[in-house]
């Protein structure tokens, strides 16, 4: 059995991960922590930590993980560039798997739209994401993953436009518009639009259950426990590298 510690266990995703672990014959949850308790109070060292929390809690957890030499799976979003560089620093000492979206199909979508962007290189590209009204960060980490995937295929020639209301100029061909919707209980919906002359193409991925993220995190946990120190993501898991 793989012993898991859940960081952010009291949150919605922490509870879904716990439920999926309880239904599994590969994993057992030895402990969970949230803002009200201390990770150092846990007596048993886990085989892996799964993190669905907030950036500040993730960074606190990483200090413990390094001291105990425990691999981590980070599914938290909303990191600043400075925080992400701190995470990269920890990955030089322990294996760190990080993804803003643990869904296999979402990552497949990113691969697909990135290649489409290369083919439809004269199109205007817009990304729209929708999430529930309790989500803290905007745009979503997944929307930024999509934009970065597209930009990489376009030789990093694009810039991101998050807010047009104060602009009084026509749309640049070198921008990717990113828009956020927040409302109700929407779990996650991401659409990429390619607007050409007299036609358009839309690719949409919709999540109807949080279990897809939990199952992806568990796959990542199983993948990373025998890996050397380093920074890993869904591409490594999909390609088993």
PDB file of C-alpha atoms in Angstrom:
ATOM      1  CA  UNK A   1       0.000   0.000   0.000  1.00  0.00           C
ATOM      2  CA  UNK A   2       1.081   3.548  -0.720  1.00  0.00           C
ATOM      3  CA  UNK A   3       0.727   5.753   2.366  1.00  0.00           C
ATOM      4  CA  UNK A   4      -0.624   9.178   1.433  1.00  0.00           C
ATOM      5  CA  UNK A   5      -0.757  12.435   3.358  1.00  0.00           C
ATOM      6  CA  UNK A   6      -3.321  14.903   2.004  1.00  0.00           C
ATOM      7  CA  UNK A   7      -2.439  18.573   2.352  1.00  0.00           C
ATOM      8  CA  UNK A   8      -5.700  20.519   2.276  1.00  0.00           C
ATOM      9  CA  UNK A   9      -7.840  17.585   3.365  1.00  0.00           C
ATOM     10  CA  UNK A  10     -10.758  19.733   4.534  1.00  0.00           C
ATOM     11  CA  UNK A  11     -11.222  21.349   1.112  1.00  0.00           C
ATOM     12  CA  UNK A  12     -13.530  20.034  -1.593  1.00  0.00           C
ATOM     13  CA  UNK A  13     -10.745  18.372  -3.557  1.00  0.00           C
ATOM     14  CA  UNK A  14      -9.072  17.052  -0.423  1.00  0.00           C
ATOM     15  CA  UNK A  15     -12.310  15.270   0.457  1.00  0.00           C
ATOM     16  CA  UNK A  16     -12.648  13.840  -3.063  1.00  0.00           C
ATOM     17  CA  UNK A  17      -9.079  12.521  -2.936  1.00  0.00           C
ATOM     18  CA  UNK A  18      -9.809  10.942   0.450  1.00  0.00           C
ATOM     19  CA  UNK A  19     -12.938   9.264  -0.938  1.00  0.00           C
ATOM     20  CA  UNK A  20     -11.033   7.867  -3.919  1.00  0.00           C
ATOM     21  CA  UNK A  21      -8.270   6.578  -1.642  1.00  0.00           C
ATOM     22  CA  UNK A  22     -10.824   4.838   0.566  1.00  0.00           C
ATOM     23  CA  UNK A  23     -12.206   3.084  -2.535  1.00  0.00           C
ATOM     24  CA  UNK A  24      -8.729   2.034  -3.692  1.00  0.00           C
ATOM     25  CA  UNK A  25      -6.731  -1.106  -2.971  1.00  0.00           C
ATOM     26  CA  UNK A  26      -3.424   0.651  -3.754  1.00  0.00           C
ATOM     27  CA  UNK A  27      -3.521   3.617  -1.380  1.00  0.00           C
ATOM     28  CA  UNK A  28      -4.240   4.410   2.232  1.00  0.00           C
ATOM     29  CA  UNK A  29      -4.548   7.861   3.790  1.00  0.00           C
ATOM     30  CA  UNK A  30      -2.446   7.991   6.926  1.00  0.00           C
ATOM     31  CA  UNK A  31      -3.206  11.644   7.713  1.00  0.00           C
ATOM     32  CA  UNK A  32      -4.493  14.928   6.443  1.00  0.00           C
ATOM     33  CA  UNK A  33      -3.684  18.502   7.336  1.00  0.00           C
ATOM     34  CA  UNK A  34      -5.314  21.869   6.827  1.00  0.00           C
ATOM     35  CA  UNK A  35      -4.786  25.391   8.111  1.00  0.00           C
ATOM     36  CA  UNK A  36      -5.792  24.502  11.655  1.00  0.00           C
ATOM     37  CA  UNK A  37      -3.220  21.767  12.349  1.00  0.00           C
ATOM     38  CA  UNK A  38       0.511  21.230  12.046  1.00  0.00           C
ATOM     39  CA  UNK A  39       2.041  18.797   9.586  1.00  0.00           C
ATOM     40  CA  UNK A  40       4.887  18.183  12.024  1.00  0.00           C
ATOM     41  CA  UNK A  41       2.435  16.630  14.495  1.00  0.00           C
ATOM     42  CA  UNK A  42       2.030  13.611  12.205  1.00  0.00           C
ATOM     43  CA  UNK A  43       3.941  10.646  13.622  1.00  0.00           C
ATOM     44  CA  UNK A  44       4.114   8.424  10.523  1.00  0.00           C
ATOM     45  CA  UNK A  45       6.116   9.530   7.495  1.00  0.00           C
ATOM     46  CA  UNK A  46       4.058   9.097   4.308  1.00  0.00           C
ATOM     47  CA  UNK A  47       5.264   7.650   1.012  1.00  0.00           C
ATOM     48  CA  UNK A  48       3.856  10.649  -0.852  1.00  0.00           C
ATOM     49  CA  UNK A  49       2.015  13.917  -0.206  1.00  0.00           C
ATOM     50  CA  UNK A  50      -0.904  15.033  -2.372  1.00  0.00           C
ATOM     51  CA  UNK A  51      -1.477  18.774  -2.167  1.00  0.00           C
ATOM     52  CA  UNK A  52      -4.811  20.438  -2.955  1.00  0.00           C
ATOM     53  CA  UNK A  53      -4.532  23.577  -0.845  1.00  0.00           C
ATOM     54  CA  UNK A  54      -3.481  27.202  -1.302  1.00  0.00           C
ATOM     55  CA  UNK A  55      -0.021  28.471  -2.344  1.00  0.00           C
ATOM     56  CA  UNK A  56       1.083  29.488   1.170  1.00  0.00           C
ATOM     57  CA  UNK A  57       0.146  26.063   2.567  1.00  0.00           C
ATOM     58  CA  UNK A  58       1.953  24.345  -0.307  1.00  0.00           C
ATOM     59  CA  UNK A  59       5.202  26.132   0.464  1.00  0.00           C
ATOM     60  CA  UNK A  60       4.948  25.228   4.161  1.00  0.00           C
ATOM     61  CA  UNK A  61       4.334  21.598   3.210  1.00  0.00           C
ATOM     62  CA  UNK A  62       7.379  21.519   0.922  1.00  0.00           C
ATOM     63  CA  UNK A  63       9.692  22.386   3.808  1.00  0.00           C
ATOM     64  CA  UNK A  64       8.404  19.324   5.682  1.00  0.00           C
ATOM     65  CA  UNK A  65       8.638  17.163   2.541  1.00  0.00           C
ATOM     66  CA  UNK A  66      12.263  18.093   2.002  1.00  0.00           C
ATOM     67  CA  UNK A  67      13.175  17.384   5.608  1.00  0.00           C
ATOM     68  CA  UNK A  68      11.460  13.977   5.471  1.00  0.00           C
ATOM     69  CA  UNK A  69      12.534  13.197   1.870  1.00  0.00           C
ATOM     70  CA  UNK A  70       8.936  12.681   0.738  1.00  0.00           C
ATOM     71  CA  UNK A  71       7.836  13.109  -2.912  1.00  0.00           C
ATOM     72  CA  UNK A  72       4.947  15.492  -3.492  1.00  0.00           C
ATOM     73  CA  UNK A  73       2.126  15.925  -5.989  1.00  0.00           C
ATOM     74  CA  UNK A  74       1.041  19.569  -6.218  1.00  0.00           C
ATOM     75  CA  UNK A  75      -2.399  20.248  -7.696  1.00  0.00           C
ATOM     76  CA  UNK A  76      -2.765  23.673  -6.105  1.00  0.00           C
ATOM     77  CA  UNK A  77      -3.051  26.668  -8.460  1.00  0.00           C
ATOM     78  CA  UNK A  78      -2.500  30.412  -8.249  1.00  0.00           C
ATOM     79  CA  UNK A  79       1.268  30.484  -7.643  1.00  0.00           C
ATOM     80  CA  UNK A  80       3.158  33.683  -8.325  1.00  0.00           C
ATOM     81  CA  UNK A  81       6.379  33.515 -10.355  1.00  0.00           C
ATOM     82  CA  UNK A  82       8.338  33.897  -7.129  1.00  0.00           C
ATOM     83  CA  UNK A  83       6.460  31.018  -5.478  1.00  0.00           C
ATOM     84  CA  UNK A  84       6.915  28.799  -8.515  1.00  0.00           C
ATOM     85  CA  UNK A  85      10.668  29.445  -8.427  1.00  0.00           C
ATOM     86  CA  UNK A  86      10.674  28.345  -4.787  1.00  0.00           C
ATOM     87  CA  UNK A  87       8.937  25.116  -5.822  1.00  0.00           C
ATOM     88  CA  UNK A  88      11.576  24.569  -8.506  1.00  0.00           C
ATOM     89  CA  UNK A  89      14.222  25.017  -5.828  1.00  0.00           C
ATOM     90  CA  UNK A  90      12.674  22.235  -3.728  1.00  0.00           C
ATOM     91  CA  UNK A  91      12.550  19.969  -6.795  1.00  0.00           C
ATOM     92  CA  UNK A  92      16.351  19.887  -6.796  1.00  0.00           C
ATOM     93  CA  UNK A  93      16.180  17.994  -3.492  1.00  0.00           C
ATOM     94  CA  UNK A  94      12.967  15.910  -3.793  1.00  0.00           C
ATOM     95  CA  UNK A  95      10.700  14.725  -6.624  1.00  0.00           C
ATOM     96  CA  UNK A  96       7.938  17.280  -7.228  1.00  0.00           C
ATOM     97  CA  UNK A  97       5.028  16.610  -9.581  1.00  0.00           C
ATOM     98  CA  UNK A  98       3.063  19.757 -10.376  1.00  0.00           C
ATOM     99  CA  UNK A  99       0.122  20.390 -12.650  1.00  0.00           C
ATOM    100  CA  UNK A 100      -2.610  23.003 -12.601  1.00  0.00           C
ATOM    101  CA  UNK A 101      -4.937  20.332 -13.977  1.00  0.00           C
ATOM    102  CA  UNK A 102      -4.721  16.619 -13.207  1.00  0.00           C
ATOM    103  CA  UNK A 103      -7.211  15.552 -15.887  1.00  0.00           C
ATOM    104  CA  UNK A 104      -5.725  13.381 -18.657  1.00  0.00           C
ATOM    105  CA  UNK A 105      -8.266  14.636 -21.213  1.00  0.00           C
ATOM    106  CA  UNK A 106      -7.548  18.268 -20.371  1.00  0.00           C
ATOM    107  CA  UNK A 107      -3.873  17.722 -21.060  1.00  0.00           C
ATOM    108  CA  UNK A 108      -4.776  15.929 -24.279  1.00  0.00           C
ATOM    109  CA  UNK A 109      -6.847  18.993 -25.225  1.00  0.00           C
ATOM    110  CA  UNK A 110      -3.843  21.247 -24.596  1.00  0.00           C
ATOM    111  CA  UNK A 111      -1.754  19.119 -26.943  1.00  0.00           C
ATOM    112  CA  UNK A 112      -4.506  19.231 -29.581  1.00  0.00           C
ATOM    113  CA  UNK A 113      -5.167  22.994 -29.528  1.00  0.00           C
ATOM    114  CA  UNK A 114      -1.436  23.741 -29.494  1.00  0.00           C
ATOM    115  CA  UNK A 115      -1.009  21.846 -32.746  1.00  0.00           C
ATOM    116  CA  UNK A 116      -4.123  23.460 -34.199  1.00  0.00           C
ATOM    117  CA  UNK A 117      -2.684  26.889 -33.429  1.00  0.00           C
ATOM    118  CA  UNK A 118       0.295  26.039 -35.607  1.00  0.00           C
ATOM    119  CA  UNK A 119      -1.990  24.967 -38.458  1.00  0.00           C
ATOM    120  CA  UNK A 120      -4.404  27.879 -38.061  1.00  0.00           C
ATOM    121  CA  UNK A 121      -1.665  30.453 -37.659  1.00  0.00           C
ATOM    122  CA  UNK A 122      -3.718  33.328 -39.076  1.00  0.00           C
ATOM    123  CA  UNK A 123      -6.609  32.840 -36.618  1.00  0.00           C
ATOM    124  CA  UNK A 124      -7.432  35.014 -33.627  1.00  0.00           C
ATOM    125  CA  UNK A 125      -7.207  32.841 -30.515  1.00  0.00           C
ATOM    126  CA  UNK A 126      -9.398  33.329 -27.463  1.00  0.00           C
ATOM    127  CA  UNK A 127      -9.603  31.183 -24.294  1.00  0.00           C
ATOM    128  CA  UNK A 128     -12.671  31.201 -22.038  1.00  0.00           C
ATOM    129  CA  UNK A 129     -12.762  29.375 -18.706  1.00  0.00           C
ATOM    130  CA  UNK A 130     -15.670  28.937 -16.288  1.00  0.00           C
ATOM    131  CA  UNK A 131     -15.538  27.819 -12.650  1.00  0.00           C
ATOM    132  CA  UNK A 132     -17.654  27.877  -9.503  1.00  0.00           C
ATOM    133  CA  UNK A 133     -18.120  31.046  -7.505  1.00  0.00           C
ATOM    134  CA  UNK A 134     -15.785  29.906  -4.698  1.00  0.00           C
ATOM    135  CA  UNK A 135     -12.655  29.677  -6.860  1.00  0.00           C
ATOM    136  CA  UNK A 136     -10.002  32.122  -5.664  1.00  0.00           C
ATOM    137  CA  UNK A 137      -7.701  32.558  -8.651  1.00  0.00           C
ATOM    138  CA  UNK A 138      -8.500  33.950 -12.080  1.00  0.00           C
ATOM    139  CA  UNK A 139      -7.701  33.073 -14.746  1.00  0.00           C
ATOM    140  CA  UNK A 140      -7.532  29.407 -13.884  1.00  0.00           C
ATOM    141  CA  UNK A 141      -4.207  27.624 -13.887  1.00  0.00           C
ATOM    142  CA  UNK A 142      -5.540  25.426 -16.671  1.00  0.00           C
ATOM    143  CA  UNK A 143      -6.340  28.427 -18.872  1.00  0.00           C
ATOM    144  CA  UNK A 144      -2.757  29.581 -18.448  1.00  0.00           C
ATOM    145  CA  UNK A 145      -1.525  26.054 -19.240  1.00  0.00           C
ATOM    146  CA  UNK A 146      -3.534  26.147 -22.475  1.00  0.00           C
ATOM    147  CA  UNK A 147      -2.162  29.563 -23.387  1.00  0.00           C
ATOM    148  CA  UNK A 148       1.407  28.506 -22.646  1.00  0.00           C
ATOM    149  CA  UNK A 149       0.996  25.301 -24.674  1.00  0.00           C
ATOM    150  CA  UNK A 150      -0.239  27.313 -27.664  1.00  0.00           C
ATOM    151  CA  UNK A 151       2.447  29.958 -27.231  1.00  0.00           C
ATOM    152  CA  UNK A 152       5.190  27.338 -27.138  1.00  0.00           C
ATOM    153  CA  UNK A 153       4.016  25.988 -30.491  1.00  0.00           C
ATOM    154  CA  UNK A 154       4.038  29.532 -31.875  1.00  0.00           C
ATOM    155  CA  UNK A 155       7.659  30.113 -30.831  1.00  0.00           C
ATOM    156  CA  UNK A 156       6.591  32.162 -27.788  1.00  0.00           C
ATOM    157  CA  UNK A 157       5.613  35.005 -30.097  1.00  0.00           C
ATOM    158  CA  UNK A 158       2.249  35.739 -28.439  1.00  0.00           C
ATOM    159  CA  UNK A 159       1.272  37.859 -25.456  1.00  0.00           C
ATOM    160  CA  UNK A 160      -1.760  37.382 -23.205  1.00  0.00           C
ATOM    161  CA  UNK A 161      -4.586  39.881 -22.977  1.00  0.00           C
ATOM    162  CA  UNK A 162      -6.677  39.649 -19.801  1.00  0.00           C
ATOM    163  CA  UNK A 163      -8.570  42.944 -19.880  1.00  0.00           C
ATOM    164  CA  UNK A 164      -9.708  44.905 -22.905  1.00  0.00           C
ATOM    165  CA  UNK A 165     -12.186  47.286 -21.315  1.00  0.00           C
ATOM    166  CA  UNK A 166      -9.658  50.099 -20.975  1.00  0.00           C
ATOM    167  CA  UNK A 167      -8.135  49.636 -24.431  1.00  0.00           C
ATOM    168  CA  UNK A 168      -9.134  51.679 -27.473  1.00  0.00           C
ATOM    169  CA  UNK A 169      -7.335  49.862 -30.248  1.00  0.00           C
ATOM    170  CA  UNK A 170      -7.975  46.987 -32.602  1.00  0.00           C
ATOM    171  CA  UNK A 171      -7.047  43.482 -31.616  1.00  0.00           C
ATOM    172  CA  UNK A 172      -3.436  42.508 -32.191  1.00  0.00           C
ATOM    173  CA  UNK A 173      -2.742  39.343 -34.179  1.00  0.00           C
ATOM    174  CA  UNK A 174      -0.107  38.534 -31.572  1.00  0.00           C
ATOM    175  CA  UNK A 175      -2.426  38.284 -28.589  1.00  0.00           C
ATOM    176  CA  UNK A 176      -4.271  35.423 -26.927  1.00  0.00           C
ATOM    177  CA  UNK A 177      -7.344  36.647 -25.087  1.00  0.00           C
ATOM    178  CA  UNK A 178      -8.032  34.925 -21.759  1.00  0.00           C
ATOM    179  CA  UNK A 179     -11.413  35.358 -20.065  1.00  0.00           C
ATOM    180  CA  UNK A 180     -12.764  34.102 -16.730  1.00  0.00           C
ATOM    181  CA  UNK A 181     -16.349  33.330 -15.749  1.00  0.00           C
ATOM    182  CA  UNK A 182     -17.331  32.611 -12.140  1.00  0.00           C
ATOM    183  CA  UNK A 183     -20.703  31.322 -11.032  1.00  0.00           C
ATOM    184  CA  UNK A 184     -22.734  28.605  -9.380  1.00  0.00           C
ATOM    185  CA  UNK A 185     -21.182  25.178  -8.937  1.00  0.00           C
ATOM    186  CA  UNK A 186     -19.423  24.856 -12.301  1.00  0.00           C
ATOM    187  CA  UNK A 187     -16.529  22.437 -11.739  1.00  0.00           C
ATOM    188  CA  UNK A 188     -14.490  23.423 -14.743  1.00  0.00           C
ATOM    189  CA  UNK A 189     -15.025  24.289 -18.395  1.00  0.00           C
ATOM    190  CA  UNK A 190     -12.366  25.465 -20.834  1.00  0.00           C
ATOM    191  CA  UNK A 191     -12.941  26.550 -24.417  1.00  0.00           C
ATOM    192  CA  UNK A 192     -10.462  27.610 -27.071  1.00  0.00           C
ATOM    193  CA  UNK A 193     -11.767  29.594 -30.050  1.00  0.00           C
ATOM    194  CA  UNK A 194      -9.948  29.979 -33.362  1.00  0.00           C
ATOM    195  CA  UNK A 195     -11.549  32.856 -35.277  1.00  0.00           C
ATOM    196  CA  UNK A 196     -10.691  32.983 -38.973  1.00  0.00           C
ATOM    197  CA  UNK A 197     -12.197  34.810 -41.912  1.00  0.00           C
ATOM    198  CA  UNK A 198     -15.856  33.785 -42.255  1.00  0.00           C
ATOM    199  CA  UNK A 199     -15.417  30.693 -40.075  1.00  0.00           C
ATOM    200  CA  UNK A 200     -14.422  29.668 -36.589  1.00  0.00           C
ATOM    201  CA  UNK A 201     -13.466  26.532 -34.672  1.00  0.00           C
ATOM    202  CA  UNK A 202     -14.201  25.862 -31.001  1.00  0.00           C
ATOM    203  CA  UNK A 203     -12.689  23.130 -28.813  1.00  0.00           C
ATOM    204  CA  UNK A 204     -14.270  22.684 -25.367  1.00  0.00           C
ATOM    205  CA  UNK A 205     -13.522  20.420 -22.435  1.00  0.00           C
ATOM    206  CA  UNK A 206     -16.019  20.153 -19.570  1.00  0.00           C
ATOM    207  CA  UNK A 207     -15.561  18.427 -16.222  1.00  0.00           C
ATOM    208  CA  UNK A 208     -18.697  17.121 -14.502  1.00  0.00           C
ATOM    209  CA  UNK A 209     -17.052  15.421 -11.506  1.00  0.00           C
ATOM    210  CA  UNK A 210     -14.034  16.293  -9.393  1.00  0.00           C
ATOM    211  CA  UNK A 211     -13.087  12.615  -9.287  1.00  0.00           C
ATOM    212  CA  UNK A 212     -11.162  13.067 -12.559  1.00  0.00           C
ATOM    213  CA  UNK A 213      -8.730  15.383 -10.761  1.00  0.00           C
ATOM    214  CA  UNK A 214      -8.430  13.084  -7.752  1.00  0.00           C
ATOM    215  CA  UNK A 215      -7.771  10.034  -9.917  1.00  0.00           C
ATOM    216  CA  UNK A 216      -5.173  11.966 -11.880  1.00  0.00           C
ATOM    217  CA  UNK A 217      -3.452  13.007  -8.649  1.00  0.00           C
ATOM    218  CA  UNK A 218      -3.355   9.389  -7.486  1.00  0.00           C
ATOM    219  CA  UNK A 219      -1.836   8.301 -10.809  1.00  0.00           C
ATOM    220  CA  UNK A 220       0.755  11.031 -10.368  1.00  0.00           C
ATOM    221  CA  UNK A 221       1.450   9.855  -6.814  1.00  0.00           C
ATOM    222  CA  UNK A 222       2.021   6.280  -7.981  1.00  0.00           C
ATOM    223  CA  UNK A 223       4.254   7.561 -10.778  1.00  0.00           C
ATOM    224  CA  UNK A 224       6.477   9.800  -8.670  1.00  0.00           C
ATOM    225  CA  UNK A 225       7.250   7.733  -5.572  1.00  0.00           C
ATOM    226  CA  UNK A 226      10.207   5.972  -7.224  1.00  0.00           C
ATOM    227  CA  UNK A 227      11.527   8.958  -9.154  1.00  0.00           C
ATOM    228  CA  UNK A 228      14.718  10.897  -8.410  1.00  0.00           C
ATOM    229  CA  UNK A 229      14.592  14.546  -7.426  1.00  0.00           C
ATOM    230  CA  UNK A 230      13.251  16.729 -10.194  1.00  0.00           C
ATOM    231  CA  UNK A 231      10.254  18.662 -11.490  1.00  0.00           C
ATOM    232  CA  UNK A 232       7.621  16.501 -13.198  1.00  0.00           C
ATOM    233  CA  UNK A 233       4.296  17.211 -14.882  1.00  0.00           C
ATOM    234  CA  UNK A 234       1.470  15.534 -16.794  1.00  0.00           C
ATOM    235  CA  UNK A 235       3.583  15.191 -19.929  1.00  0.00           C
ATOM    236  CA  UNK A 236       5.991  12.976 -17.976  1.00  0.00           C
ATOM    237  CA  UNK A 237       3.105  10.874 -16.677  1.00  0.00           C
ATOM    238  CA  UNK A 238       1.416  10.502 -20.059  1.00  0.00           C
ATOM    239  CA  UNK A 239       4.702   9.601 -21.760  1.00  0.00           C
ATOM    240  CA  UNK A 240       5.939   7.636 -18.717  1.00  0.00           C
ATOM    241  CA  UNK A 241       9.278   9.416 -18.722  1.00  0.00           C
TER     242      UNK A 241
END
